[in-house]
CSV table of C-alpha atoms in Angstrom, one decimal:
chain,number,residue,atom,x,y,z
A,1,MET,CA,0.0,0.0,0.0
A,2,GLU,CA,1.3,3.4,-1.0
A,3,THR,CA,2.1,5.7,1.9
A,4,ARG,CA,1.3,9.4,1.2
A,5,ILE,CA,2.6,12.1,3.5
A,6,TRP,CA,0.7,15.4,3.9
A,7,ARG,CA,1.8,18.4,5.9
A,8,TRP,CA,0.0,21.5,6.9
A,9,GLY,CA,0.0,23.9,9.8
A,10,PRO,CA,-2.8,25.8,11.5
A,11,CYS,CA,-6.0,26.4,9.5
A,12,LEU,CA,-6.1,30.1,8.8
A,13,PRO,CA,-8.9,32.2,7.2
A,14,GLY,CA,-9.1,32.3,3.4
A,15,ALA,CA,-7.4,30.0,1.0
A,16,ARG,CA,-5.3,28.1,3.5
A,17,ALA,CA,-8.3,27.3,5.6
A,18,SER,CA,-10.2,26.0,2.6
A,19,ARG,CA,-7.2,23.9,1.5
A,20,CYS,CA,-6.7,22.5,5.0
A,21,GLN,CA,-10.3,21.5,5.3
A,22,GLY,CA,-10.3,20.0,1.8
A,23,VAL,CA,-7.3,17.8,2.5
A,24,MET,CA,-8.9,16.4,5.7
A,25,GLU,CA,-12.2,15.8,4.0
A,26,GLY,CA,-10.3,14.1,1.2
A,27,LEU,CA,-8.6,11.8,3.7
A,28,LEU,CA,-11.8,10.9,5.4
A,29,THR,CA,-13.5,10.3,2.0
A,30,ARG,CA,-10.7,7.9,1.0
A,31,CYS,CA,-11.0,6.2,4.4
A,32,ARG,CA,-14.7,5.7,4.0
A,33,ALA,CA,-14.3,4.3,0.5
A,34,LEU,CA,-12.4,1.3,2.0
A,35,PRO,CA,-14.4,-1.7,3.1
A,36,ALA,CA,-12.3,-1.8,6.2
A,37,LEU,CA,-13.6,1.6,7.2
A,38,ALA,CA,-17.4,1.2,6.7
A,39,THR,CA,-19.2,3.5,9.0
A,40,CYS,CA,-22.8,3.8,10.2
A,41,SER,CA,-25.0,6.9,9.9
A,42,ARG,CA,-25.3,9.4,12.7
A,43,GLN,CA,-28.9,8.4,13.2
A,44,LEU,CA,-27.6,5.0,14.3
A,45,SER,CA,-24.6,6.1,16.3
A,46,GLY,CA,-26.1,7.5,19.4
A,47,TYR,CA,-24.6,4.9,21.7
A,48,VAL,CA,-21.8,6.3,23.9
A,49,PRO,CA,-19.7,3.6,25.6
A,50,ARG,CA,-19.2,3.7,29.3
A,51,ARG,CA,-15.8,5.0,30.5
A,52,PHE,CA,-13.3,2.4,31.5
A,53,HIS,CA,-11.0,2.6,34.4
A,54,HIS,CA,-7.7,0.9,33.4
A,55,CYS,CA,-5.9,4.2,34.1
A,56,ALA,CA,-3.2,5.4,36.4
A,57,PRO,CA,-4.2,6.7,39.9
A,58,ARG,CA,-3.7,10.3,38.7
A,59,GLY,CA,-4.5,9.6,35.1
A,60,GLY,CA,-8.0,11.1,35.1
A,61,ARG,CA,-10.0,9.6,32.3
A,62,ARG,CA,-7.0,8.5,30.2
A,63,LEU,CA,-7.1,4.9,29.0
A,64,LEU,CA,-3.6,3.6,29.4
A,65,LEU,CA,-2.2,0.8,27.2
A,66,SER,CA,0.0,-0.5,30.0
A,67,ARG,CA,-3.1,-1.4,32.1
A,68,VAL,CA,-4.8,-3.4,29.3
A,69,PHE,CA,-4.5,-7.1,29.9
A,70,GLN,CA,-2.4,-8.6,27.1
A,71,PRO,CA,0.4,-11.0,26.7
A,72,GLN,CA,3.6,-9.8,28.3
A,73,ASN,CA,5.7,-10.9,25.3
A,74,LEU,CA,3.9,-8.4,23.1
A,75,ARG,CA,4.2,-5.7,25.7
A,76,GLU,CA,8.0,-6.1,25.5
A,77,ASP,CA,7.9,-6.4,21.7
A,78,GLN,CA,9.3,-9.9,21.9
A,79,VAL,CA,6.7,-12.1,20.2
A,80,LEU,CA,7.7,-15.7,20.4
A,81,SER,CA,7.6,-18.0,17.4
A,82,LEU,CA,4.0,-19.1,17.1
A,83,GLN,CA,5.1,-22.4,15.5
A,84,ASP,CA,7.0,-23.2,18.7
A,85,LYS,CA,4.2,-22.1,21.1
A,86,PHE,CA,1.0,-23.1,19.5
A,87,GLY,CA,1.9,-25.9,17.0
A,88,ASP,CA,0.5,-26.0,13.5
A,89,LEU,CA,-1.5,-22.9,12.6
A,90,THR,CA,-3.8,-23.0,9.6
A,91,CYS,CA,-5.0,-19.5,8.6
A,92,LYS,CA,-4.1,-15.9,8.8
A,93,SER,CA,-6.8,-14.8,11.2
A,94,GLN,CA,-5.9,-17.5,13.8
A,95,ARG,CA,-2.2,-16.6,13.5
A,96,LEU,CA,-2.8,-12.9,13.9
A,97,MET,CA,-5.3,-13.2,16.7
A,98,LEU,CA,-2.9,-15.4,18.7
A,99,GLN,CA,0.1,-13.2,17.9
A,100,VAL,CA,-1.3,-9.9,19.0
A,101,GLY,CA,-3.2,-11.3,22.0
A,102,LEU,CA,-6.8,-11.2,20.8
A,103,ILE,CA,-7.4,-14.8,21.9
A,104,TYR,CA,-5.6,-17.4,23.9
A,105,PRO,CA,-6.1,-21.2,23.6
A,106,ALA,CA,-7.8,-22.9,26.5
A,107,SER,CA,-8.5,-26.4,25.1
A,108,PRO,CA,-9.1,-27.8,21.6
A,109,GLY,CA,-11.7,-25.6,19.9
A,110,CYS,CA,-12.1,-23.3,22.9
A,111,TYR,CA,-10.4,-19.9,23.4
A,112,HIS,CA,-10.1,-17.1,26.0
A,113,LEU,CA,-11.4,-13.9,24.4
A,114,LEU,CA,-9.1,-11.2,25.6
A,115,PRO,CA,-10.1,-7.5,26.1
A,116,TYR,CA,-9.6,-6.2,22.6
A,117,THR,CA,-11.7,-9.0,21.2
A,118,VAL,CA,-14.4,-8.6,23.8
A,119,ARG,CA,-14.7,-4.8,22.9
A,120,ALA,CA,-14.9,-5.6,19.2
A,121,MET,CA,-17.5,-8.3,19.9
A,122,GLU,CA,-19.6,-6.0,22.0
A,123,LYS,CA,-19.6,-3.5,19.2
A,124,LEU,CA,-20.7,-6.1,16.7
A,125,VAL,CA,-23.5,-7.2,19.0
A,126,ARG,CA,-24.7,-3.5,19.2
A,127,VAL,CA,-24.8,-3.4,15.4
A,128,ILE,CA,-26.7,-6.7,15.3
A,129,ASP,CA,-29.1,-5.4,17.9
A,130,GLN,CA,-29.8,-2.3,15.8
A,131,GLU,CA,-30.5,-4.3,12.7
A,132,MET,CA,-32.7,-6.9,14.4
A,133,GLN,CA,-34.7,-4.4,16.4
A,134,ALA,CA,-35.1,-2.2,13.3
A,135,ILE,CA,-37.3,-5.0,11.8
A,136,GLY,CA,-39.2,-5.7,15.1
A,137,GLY,CA,-36.9,-8.2,16.7
A,138,GLN,CA,-37.2,-8.7,20.5
A,139,LYS,CA,-34.3,-9.9,22.5
A,140,VAL,CA,-34.6,-13.0,24.8
A,141,ASN,CA,-32.2,-15.3,26.6
A,142,MET,CA,-32.8,-19.0,26.7
A,143,PRO,CA,-31.1,-21.6,28.9
A,144,THR,CA,-27.8,-23.2,27.7
A,145,LEU,CA,-28.9,-26.5,29.3
A,146,SER,CA,-31.5,-28.0,27.0
A,147,PRO,CA,-33.5,-31.1,28.3
A,148,ALA,CA,-33.1,-34.3,26.3
A,149,GLU,CA,-36.9,-34.8,25.9
A,150,LEU,CA,-37.2,-31.6,23.8
A,151,TRP,CA,-34.6,-33.0,21.3
A,152,GLN,CA,-36.1,-36.5,21.5
A,153,ALA,CA,-39.4,-35.1,20.4
A,154,THR,CA,-37.9,-33.9,17.2
A,155,ASN,CA,-35.7,-37.0,16.8
A,156,ARG,CA,-32.6,-34.7,16.8
A,157,TRP,CA,-31.2,-36.3,20.0
A,158,ASP,CA,-30.2,-39.3,17.9
A,159,SER,CA,-29.9,-37.7,14.4
A,160,MET,CA,-27.3,-35.1,15.5
A,161,GLY,CA,-25.2,-37.8,17.1
A,162,LYS,CA,-21.9,-36.9,18.6
A,163,GLU,CA,-22.3,-33.2,17.6
A,164,LEU,CA,-24.3,-32.7,20.8
A,165,LEU,CA,-22.3,-32.2,24.0
A,166,ARG,CA,-24.4,-34.2,26.5
A,167,LEU,CA,-24.4,-34.5,30.3
A,168,ARG,CA,-26.5,-35.8,33.2
A,169,ASP,CA,-27.4,-34.0,36.3
A,170,ARG,CA,-27.2,-35.6,39.8
A,171,HIS,CA,-30.7,-37.0,39.3
A,172,GLY,CA,-29.8,-38.8,36.1
A,173,LYS,CA,-31.7,-36.4,33.9
A,174,GLU,CA,-30.1,-35.9,30.5
A,175,TYR,CA,-29.3,-32.5,28.9
A,176,CYS,CA,-27.2,-31.1,26.1
A,177,LEU,CA,-25.4,-27.8,25.8
A,178,GLY,CA,-27.5,-26.0,23.2
A,179,PRO,CA,-25.9,-25.8,19.7
A,180,THR,CA,-29.2,-24.2,18.6
A,181,HIS,CA,-32.6,-23.5,20.1
A,182,GLU,CA,-35.4,-24.4,17.8
A,183,GLU,CA,-36.9,-26.9,20.3
A,184,ALA,CA,-36.6,-24.6,23.3
A,185,ILE,CA,-38.2,-21.5,21.6
A,186,THR,CA,-41.0,-23.6,20.0
A,187,ALA,CA,-41.8,-25.2,23.4
A,188,LEU,CA,-41.9,-21.7,24.9
A,189,ILE,CA,-44.4,-20.4,22.4
A,190,ALA,CA,-46.5,-23.6,22.6
A,191,ALA,CA,-46.8,-22.9,26.4
A,192,GLN,CA,-48.7,-19.7,25.6
A,193,LYS,CA,-52.2,-21.0,25.2
A,194,LYS,CA,-54.1,-17.9,24.2
A,195,LEU,CA,-52.1,-16.4,21.3
A,196,SER,CA,-54.0,-14.4,18.7
A,197,TYR,CA,-53.1,-13.8,15.1
A,198,LYS,CA,-53.2,-10.1,16.0
A,199,GLN,CA,-50.0,-10.6,18.1
A,200,LEU,CA,-48.0,-12.1,15.3
A,201,PRO,CA,-45.4,-12.0,13.9
A,202,PHE,CA,-43.0,-12.6,16.8
A,203,LEU,CA,-39.3,-12.1,15.9
A,204,LEU,CA,-37.4,-13.4,19.0
A,205,TYR,CA,-33.6,-13.5,19.1
A,206,GLN,CA,-30.7,-13.9,21.4
A,207,VAL,CA,-26.9,-13.6,21.4
A,208,THR,CA,-25.4,-16.5,23.5
A,209,ARG,CA,-22.7,-19.1,23.7
A,210,LYS,CA,-23.3,-22.2,21.6
A,211,PHE,CA,-21.6,-25.6,21.9
A,212,ARG,CA,-20.9,-28.2,19.2
A,213,ASP,CA,-18.6,-31.2,19.6
A,214,GLU,CA,-16.6,-30.5,16.4
A,215,PRO,CA,-14.6,-33.6,15.3
A,216,ARG,CA,-11.8,-31.4,14.0
A,217,PRO,CA,-11.9,-27.9,15.6
A,218,ARG,CA,-9.6,-25.6,13.7
A,219,PHE,CA,-9.0,-22.2,12.2
A,220,GLY,CA,-9.3,-20.5,15.6
A,221,LEU,CA,-12.6,-18.8,16.0
A,222,LEU,CA,-13.7,-19.9,12.6
A,223,ARG,CA,-14.5,-23.5,13.7
A,224,GLY,CA,-14.6,-24.2,17.4
A,225,ARG,CA,-16.5,-26.1,20.0
A,226,GLU,CA,-17.7,-23.0,21.9
A,227,PHE,CA,-18.7,-19.8,20.1
A,228,TYR,CA,-21.1,-16.9,20.2
A,229,MET,CA,-24.1,-16.8,17.9
A,230,LYS,CA,-27.1,-14.6,17.2
A,231,ASP,CA,-30.1,-16.9,16.6
A,232,MET,CA,-33.5,-15.5,15.7
A,233,TYR,CA,-36.8,-17.5,15.6
A,234,THR,CA,-39.9,-16.1,13.9
A,235,PHE,CA,-43.5,-17.0,14.2
A,236,ASP,CA,-46.1,-15.9,11.6
A,237,SER,CA,-49.8,-16.5,10.9
A,238,SER,CA,-49.5,-17.7,7.3
A,239,PRO,CA,-46.9,-19.0,4.7
A,240,GLU,CA,-47.2,-15.6,2.9
A,241,ALA,CA,-46.5,-13.6,6.0
A,242,ALA,CA,-43.6,-16.0,6.9
A,243,GLN,CA,-42.1,-15.5,3.5
A,244,GLN,CA,-42.3,-11.7,4.0
A,245,THR,CA,-40.5,-12.1,7.3
A,246,TYR,CA,-37.9,-14.3,5.7
A,247,ASN,CA,-37.1,-11.6,3.1
A,248,LEU,CA,-37.1,-8.9,5.8
A,249,VAL,CA,-34.5,-10.7,7.9
A,250,CYS,CA,-32.3,-11.5,4.8
A,251,ASP,CA,-32.4,-7.8,3.9
A,252,ALA,CA,-31.3,-7.0,7.5
A,253,TYR,CA,-28.4,-9.3,7.1
A,254,CYS,CA,-27.4,-7.6,3.9
A,255,SER,CA,-27.6,-4.3,5.7
A,256,LEU,CA,-25.4,-5.6,8.5
A,257,PHE,CA,-22.6,-6.8,6.2
A,258,ASN,CA,-22.8,-3.6,4.1
A,259,ARG,CA,-22.4,-1.5,7.3
A,260,LEU,CA,-19.4,-3.6,8.3
A,261,GLY,CA,-17.9,-3.1,4.8
A,262,LEU,CA,-17.6,-6.9,4.2
A,263,ARG,CA,-18.0,-8.2,0.7
A,264,PHE,CA,-20.5,-11.1,0.9
A,265,VAL,CA,-22.6,-13.3,-1.3
A,266,LYS,CA,-26.0,-14.8,-0.4
A,267,VAL,CA,-26.2,-18.4,-1.8
A,268,GLN,CA,-28.8,-21.1,-1.9
A,269,ALA,CA,-28.0,-23.7,0.7
A,270,ASP,CA,-28.9,-27.1,2.1
A,271,VAL,CA,-31.3,-27.2,5.1
A,272,GLY,CA,-29.1,-29.8,6.9
A,273,SER,CA,-30.1,-30.9,10.4
A,274,ILE,CA,-32.2,-27.7,11.0
A,275,GLY,CA,-34.7,-28.7,8.4
A,276,GLY,CA,-37.4,-26.7,6.5
A,277,THR,CA,-38.1,-26.0,2.9
A,278,MET,CA,-35.7,-23.1,2.0
A,279,SER,CA,-32.3,-22.0,3.2
A,280,HIS,CA,-29.7,-19.4,2.3
A,281,GLU,CA,-26.1,-18.9,3.5
A,282,PHE,CA,-24.3,-15.6,3.8
A,283,GLN,CA,-20.7,-16.2,2.7
A,284,LEU,CA,-17.5,-14.2,2.8
A,285,PRO,CA,-15.5,-15.3,-0.3
A,286,VAL,CA,-11.9,-16.2,0.8
A,287,ASP,CA,-9.5,-19.0,-0.1
A,288,VAL,CA,-9.3,-20.4,3.4
A,289,GLY,CA,-13.1,-21.0,3.4
A,290,GLU,CA,-14.4,-24.5,3.8
A,291,ASP,CA,-17.5,-24.1,1.7
A,292,ARG,CA,-17.4,-24.3,-2.1
A,293,LEU,CA,-19.6,-21.8,-3.9
A,294,ALA,CA,-21.0,-21.6,-7.4
A,295,ILE,CA,-21.6,-18.1,-8.7
A,296,CYS,CA,-22.9,-17.0,-12.0
A,297,PRO,CA,-21.1,-13.9,-13.3
A,298,HIS,CA,-24.0,-13.1,-15.7
A,299,CYS,CA,-27.0,-13.1,-13.3
A,300,SER,CA,-27.8,-13.1,-9.6
A,301,PHE,CA,-27.7,-16.9,-9.1
A,302,SER,CA,-25.4,-18.3,-6.5
A,303,ALA,CA,-25.4,-21.5,-4.5
A,304,ASN,CA,-23.4,-23.8,-2.2
A,305,LEU,CA,-22.1,-26.5,-4.5
A,306,GLU,CA,-23.6,-29.2,-2.1
A,307,THR,CA,-27.0,-28.2,-3.4
A,308,LEU,CA,-26.2,-28.7,-7.1
A,309,ASP,CA,-25.9,-31.6,-9.5
A,310,LEU,CA,-22.1,-31.5,-10.1
A,311,SER,CA,-22.6,-33.2,-13.5
A,312,GLN,CA,-24.4,-30.1,-14.7
A,313,MET,CA,-22.4,-26.9,-14.0
A,314,ASN,CA,-24.4,-24.5,-16.0
A,315,CYS,CA,-26.4,-21.8,-14.2
A,316,PRO,CA,-30.0,-23.0,-13.9
A,317,ALA,CA,-31.3,-19.5,-14.2
A,318,CYS,CA,-29.5,-18.3,-17.4
A,319,GLN,CA,-27.6,-21.4,-18.6
A,320,GLY,CA,-24.3,-19.6,-18.5
A,321,PRO,CA,-21.2,-21.1,-17.0
A,322,LEU,CA,-20.7,-21.0,-13.2
A,323,THR,CA,-17.5,-20.0,-11.5
A,324,GLU,CA,-16.4,-21.7,-8.3
A,325,THR,CA,-14.9,-20.0,-5.3
A,326,LYS,CA,-14.5,-20.8,-1.6
A,327,GLY,CA,-16.2,-19.0,1.3
A,328,ILE,CA,-16.6,-18.7,5.1
A,329,GLU,CA,-20.2,-19.0,6.2
A,330,VAL,CA,-21.1,-16.2,8.5
A,331,GLY,CA,-24.9,-16.3,8.4
A,332,HIS,CA,-27.6,-18.8,7.7
A,333,THR,CA,-31.4,-18.5,7.2
A,334,PHE,CA,-34.1,-21.2,7.2
A,335,TYR,CA,-37.8,-21.2,6.3
A,336,LEU,CA,-39.1,-23.9,8.7
A,337,GLY,CA,-42.8,-23.9,8.0
A,338,THR,CA,-44.6,-26.0,10.6
A,339,LYS,CA,-41.8,-28.6,11.1
A,340,TYR,CA,-41.4,-27.7,14.8
A,341,SER,CA,-44.7,-26.0,15.6
A,342,SER,CA,-46.5,-29.2,14.6
A,343,ILE,CA,-44.4,-31.3,17.0
A,344,PHE,CA,-44.9,-29.0,20.0
A,345,ASN,CA,-48.4,-27.8,19.0
A,346,ALA,CA,-47.3,-24.1,18.9
A,347,GLN,CA,-50.7,-22.6,17.9
A,348,PHE,CA,-52.5,-19.3,17.7
A,349,THR,CA,-56.1,-18.4,17.1
A,350,ASN,CA,-56.6,-17.3,13.5
A,351,ILE,CA,-59.0,-14.7,12.1
A,352,TYR,CA,-61.8,-17.2,12.1
A,353,GLY,CA,-61.4,-18.1,15.8
A,354,LYS,CA,-59.9,-21.4,14.9
A,355,PRO,CA,-56.5,-22.9,16.2
A,356,SER,CA,-53.8,-22.8,13.6
A,357,LEU,CA,-50.1,-23.8,13.6
A,358,ALA,CA,-47.5,-21.0,13.5
A,359,GLU,CA,-45.3,-20.7,10.5
A,360,MET,CA,-41.7,-20.5,11.6
A,361,GLY,CA,-38.3,-19.4,10.4
A,362,CYS,CA,-34.8,-19.4,12.1
A,363,TYR,CA,-31.9,-17.2,11.3
A,364,GLY,CA,-28.3,-17.4,12.6
A,365,LEU,CA,-25.3,-15.2,12.6
A,366,GLY,CA,-21.9,-16.5,13.8
A,367,VAL,CA,-20.8,-13.6,16.1
A,368,THR,CA,-17.3,-14.7,16.9
A,369,ARG,CA,-16.9,-16.2,13.4
A,370,ILE,CA,-17.8,-12.8,11.8
A,371,LEU,CA,-14.9,-11.2,13.9
A,372,ALA,CA,-12.4,-13.8,12.7
A,373,ALA,CA,-13.7,-13.8,9.2
A,374,ALA,CA,-13.4,-10.0,9.0
A,375,ILE,CA,-9.8,-10.2,10.2
A,376,GLU,CA,-9.2,-13.0,7.6
A,377,VAL,CA,-10.4,-11.0,4.6
A,378,LEU,CA,-9.3,-7.4,5.6
A,379,SER,CA,-5.9,-7.9,7.3
A,380,THR,CA,-2.4,-8.0,5.9
A,381,GLU,CA,-0.1,-10.9,6.6
A,382,ASP,CA,1.4,-9.1,9.6
A,383,CYS,CA,-1.2,-6.7,10.8
A,384,VAL,CA,-4.8,-6.9,12.0
A,385,ARG,CA,-7.3,-4.8,10.2
A,386,TRP,CA,-10.9,-4.3,11.4
A,387,PRO,CA,-14.1,-3.0,10.0
A,388,SER,CA,-13.9,0.5,11.4
A,389,LEU,CA,-17.2,0.0,13.4
A,390,LEU,CA,-15.6,-2.9,15.2
A,391,ALA,CA,-12.1,-1.6,15.9
A,392,PRO,CA,-11.6,-2.1,19.7
A,393,TYR,CA,-10.3,1.5,19.9
A,394,GLN,CA,-10.6,4.2,17.3
A,395,ALA,CA,-7.3,6.0,18.1
A,396,CYS,CA,-4.0,5.3,19.8
A,397,LEU,CA,-1.8,8.2,21.0
A,398,ILE,CA,2.0,7.6,21.2
A,399,PRO,CA,4.0,10.0,23.4
A,400,PRO,CA,7.8,10.3,23.0
A,401,LYS,CA,10.2,7.9,24.6
A,402,LYS,CA,11.3,8.8,28.1
A,403,GLY,CA,14.7,10.5,28.1
A,404,SER,CA,14.5,11.3,24.4
A,405,LYS,CA,15.0,14.8,22.9
A,406,GLU,CA,11.2,14.9,22.2
A,407,GLU,CA,10.2,14.1,25.8
A,408,ALA,CA,9.0,17.7,26.4
A,409,ALA,CA,6.1,16.9,24.0
A,410,SER,CA,4.7,14.3,26.4
A,411,GLU,CA,2.6,16.8,28.2
A,412,LEU,CA,1.2,18.1,24.9
A,413,ILE,CA,0.0,14.7,23.7
A,414,GLY,CA,-1.5,14.0,27.2
A,415,GLN,CA,-3.4,17.3,26.9
A,416,LEU,CA,-4.5,16.3,23.4
A,417,CYS,CA,-5.8,12.9,24.8
A,418,ASP,CA,-7.8,14.7,27.5
A,419,HIS,CA,-9.2,17.2,25.0
A,420,ILE,CA,-10.4,14.5,22.6
A,421,THR,CA,-12.1,12.7,25.4
A,422,GLU,CA,-13.9,15.8,26.6
A,423,ALA,CA,-14.7,17.4,23.2
A,424,VAL,CA,-15.6,14.5,20.9
A,425,PRO,CA,-18.5,12.6,22.5
A,426,GLN,CA,-18.5,9.7,20.1
A,427,LEU,CA,-14.9,8.9,21.0
A,428,HIS,CA,-15.5,8.6,24.8
A,429,GLY,CA,-13.7,5.4,25.7
A,430,GLU,CA,-12.3,5.0,22.2
A,431,VAL,CA,-8.9,6.7,22.6
A,432,LEU,CA,-6.0,4.7,24.1
A,433,LEU,CA,-2.7,6.3,25.3
A,434,ASP,CA,0.3,4.1,24.8
A,435,ASP,CA,2.2,5.0,28.0
A,436,ARG,CA,4.9,2.4,27.6
A,437,THR,CA,7.5,5.2,27.2
A,438,HIS,CA,10.4,2.9,28.0
A,439,LEU,CA,9.9,1.7,24.4
A,440,THR,CA,10.8,3.7,21.3
A,441,ILE,CA,8.2,5.4,19.2
A,442,GLY,CA,9.1,3.0,16.4
A,443,ASN,CA,8.4,-0.1,18.5
A,444,ARG,CA,5.1,1.2,19.7
A,445,LEU,CA,4.1,2.3,16.2
A,446,LYS,CA,4.9,-1.3,15.1
A,447,ASP,CA,2.5,-2.6,17.9
A,448,ALA,CA,-0.2,-0.1,16.9
A,449,ASN,CA,0.1,-1.2,13.3
A,450,LYS,CA,-0.4,-4.8,14.4
A,451,PHE,CA,-3.5,-4.0,16.4
A,452,GLY,CA,-5.1,-2.0,13.6
A,453,TYR,CA,-6.3,1.1,15.3
A,454,PRO,CA,-7.9,3.2,12.6
A,455,PHE,CA,-5.9,6.3,13.7
A,456,VAL,CA,-2.5,6.5,15.4
A,457,ILE,CA,-1.3,9.9,16.6
A,458,ILE,CA,2.4,10.4,17.4
A,459,ALA,CA,4.2,13.2,19.3
A,460,GLY,CA,7.6,13.2,17.5
A,461,LYS,CA,10.1,15.9,16.5
A,462,ARG,CA,7.5,18.2,15.0
A,463,ALA,CA,5.5,18.3,18.2
A,464,LEU,CA,8.3,20.6,19.5
A,465,GLU,CA,7.5,23.2,16.7
A,466,ASP,CA,5.5,26.3,17.3
A,467,PRO,CA,2.7,25.5,16.7
A,468,ALA,CA,3.1,21.8,17.5
A,469,HIS,CA,2.4,19.3,14.8
A,470,PHE,CA,1.3,15.7,15.5
A,471,GLU,CA,2.0,12.8,13.1
A,472,VAL,CA,-1.3,11.1,12.3
A,473,TRP,CA,-1.4,7.6,10.6
A,474,CYS,CA,-4.5,6.5,8.9
A,475,GLN,CA,-3.9,2.8,9.2
A,476,ASN,CA,-6.5,1.7,6.7
A,477,THR,CA,-5.3,3.9,3.8
A,478,GLY,CA,-1.6,4.0,4.6
A,479,GLU,CA,-1.6,7.8,4.6
A,480,VAL,CA,0.4,9.9,7.1
A,481,VAL,CA,-0.5,13.6,7.8
A,482,PHE,CA,1.0,16.2,10.1
A,483,LEU,CA,-1.7,18.2,11.9
A,484,THR,CA,-1.8,20.8,14.6
A,485,LYS,CA,-4.0,20.2,17.7
A,486,ASP,CA,-6.9,21.9,16.0
A,487,GLY,CA,-6.3,19.8,12.8
A,488,VAL,CA,-6.4,16.6,14.8
A,489,MET,CA,-9.6,17.7,16.5
A,490,ASP,CA,-11.2,18.6,13.1
A,491,LEU,CA,-10.3,15.2,11.8
A,492,LEU,CA,-11.4,13.1,14.7
A,493,THR,CA,-14.7,15.0,15.1
A,494,GLN,CA,-15.8,13.6,11.8
A,495,VAL,CA,-15.1,10.0,12.8
A,496,GLN,CA,-18.3,8.1,13.2
A,497,THR,CA,-18.9,5.2,15.6
A,498,ILE,CA,-21.8,3.0,16.8
């Protein structure tokens, strides 16, 4: 990526002010044009994160990098060989997430999610909440322990085999750790005996841990035994209404991935163990993906290859040749009809006063998988890159090394940090001060590049000028600009967050 360096001083009235503003607007325009810097509209960005307290006793509201829990080897800029420490690694996202301390292995297929990853995941959940609630979704939370009799009623206790993680309580009662919740949610609706068609549709969703006994857990968060998922279950009064809901949720998924700036493809898919009569997957095309996709370059047709007759590889819609690619599944939708409602007798009273079975759909998003997949498709080989909405912190400030000629600028960048926190509401809790001043600026910039903060602000030699100029790196465009304090504030004020 080409690195462009721009320099300007204070914004003055007249032509210089216009030129200064134009350069900054151009920088932000180029940033927003990148998939890695997709931003949401201001109408959807009213959430202000709570302030955190990993700060020094007299550090005020400053968020200090030295207080963030992360591997000591990274803090000292001495990353060990991953091959020696973790064995065989299989994809870029797994390697990077381990290397920079986003995850840490606990057992096969299970990982500790460390602070940066948790912050990114919480942001992703907020975006998901916005999209689901915009179409009428209501958030619930169902038990992780799912009684065996629910699964036995649908015959999935046996059909899902070893994929279910099973256990018995002290009374000998059997449970599984829920990999999905069709049985549980349908039983819940069936228990409501006086539902009317006027109350439908219900769009009920949750974001919870899921468990599957993967035979070969691999690729880090892309295929594990324990993971976070958003699963929505819908209940409608007719097949026509259920189809409308299906389309509505699919459109919300498209909106979600567009907001994240992730290039995706919606493909026809097999219903698998979930069942139903129609299914689509949302895939991120990438070589490490385990799914094989057939895409027509001439029309809108696309499908998972497992749904096609491999002896006939022409597009069924236009008869043109299909191209094959690989993808990571990050979302899946199913039209279930009455498969589950008929088993559990999930009924409502229809317009004629008669009992009728609810028409159902279910819709999943792999929350932790989306994080890993985004890193897989956006990052360089050495540095993490995030969708800008999900970056754990929007900016990292780097003061001079202790004892260096530029040390006098330390107070200036501390003041800048405080001013950003106070004057830019959307960046409250989003600005991190790298106070590891025993390290050189170069070493800390290297770390910042690995972590993928959208903006890195450095107090170097030019911070001692009058007026002081700060070196600002836009990580996602590779551009470097030198700005006064006012210039930095003008730039960051235009940054949008959730």
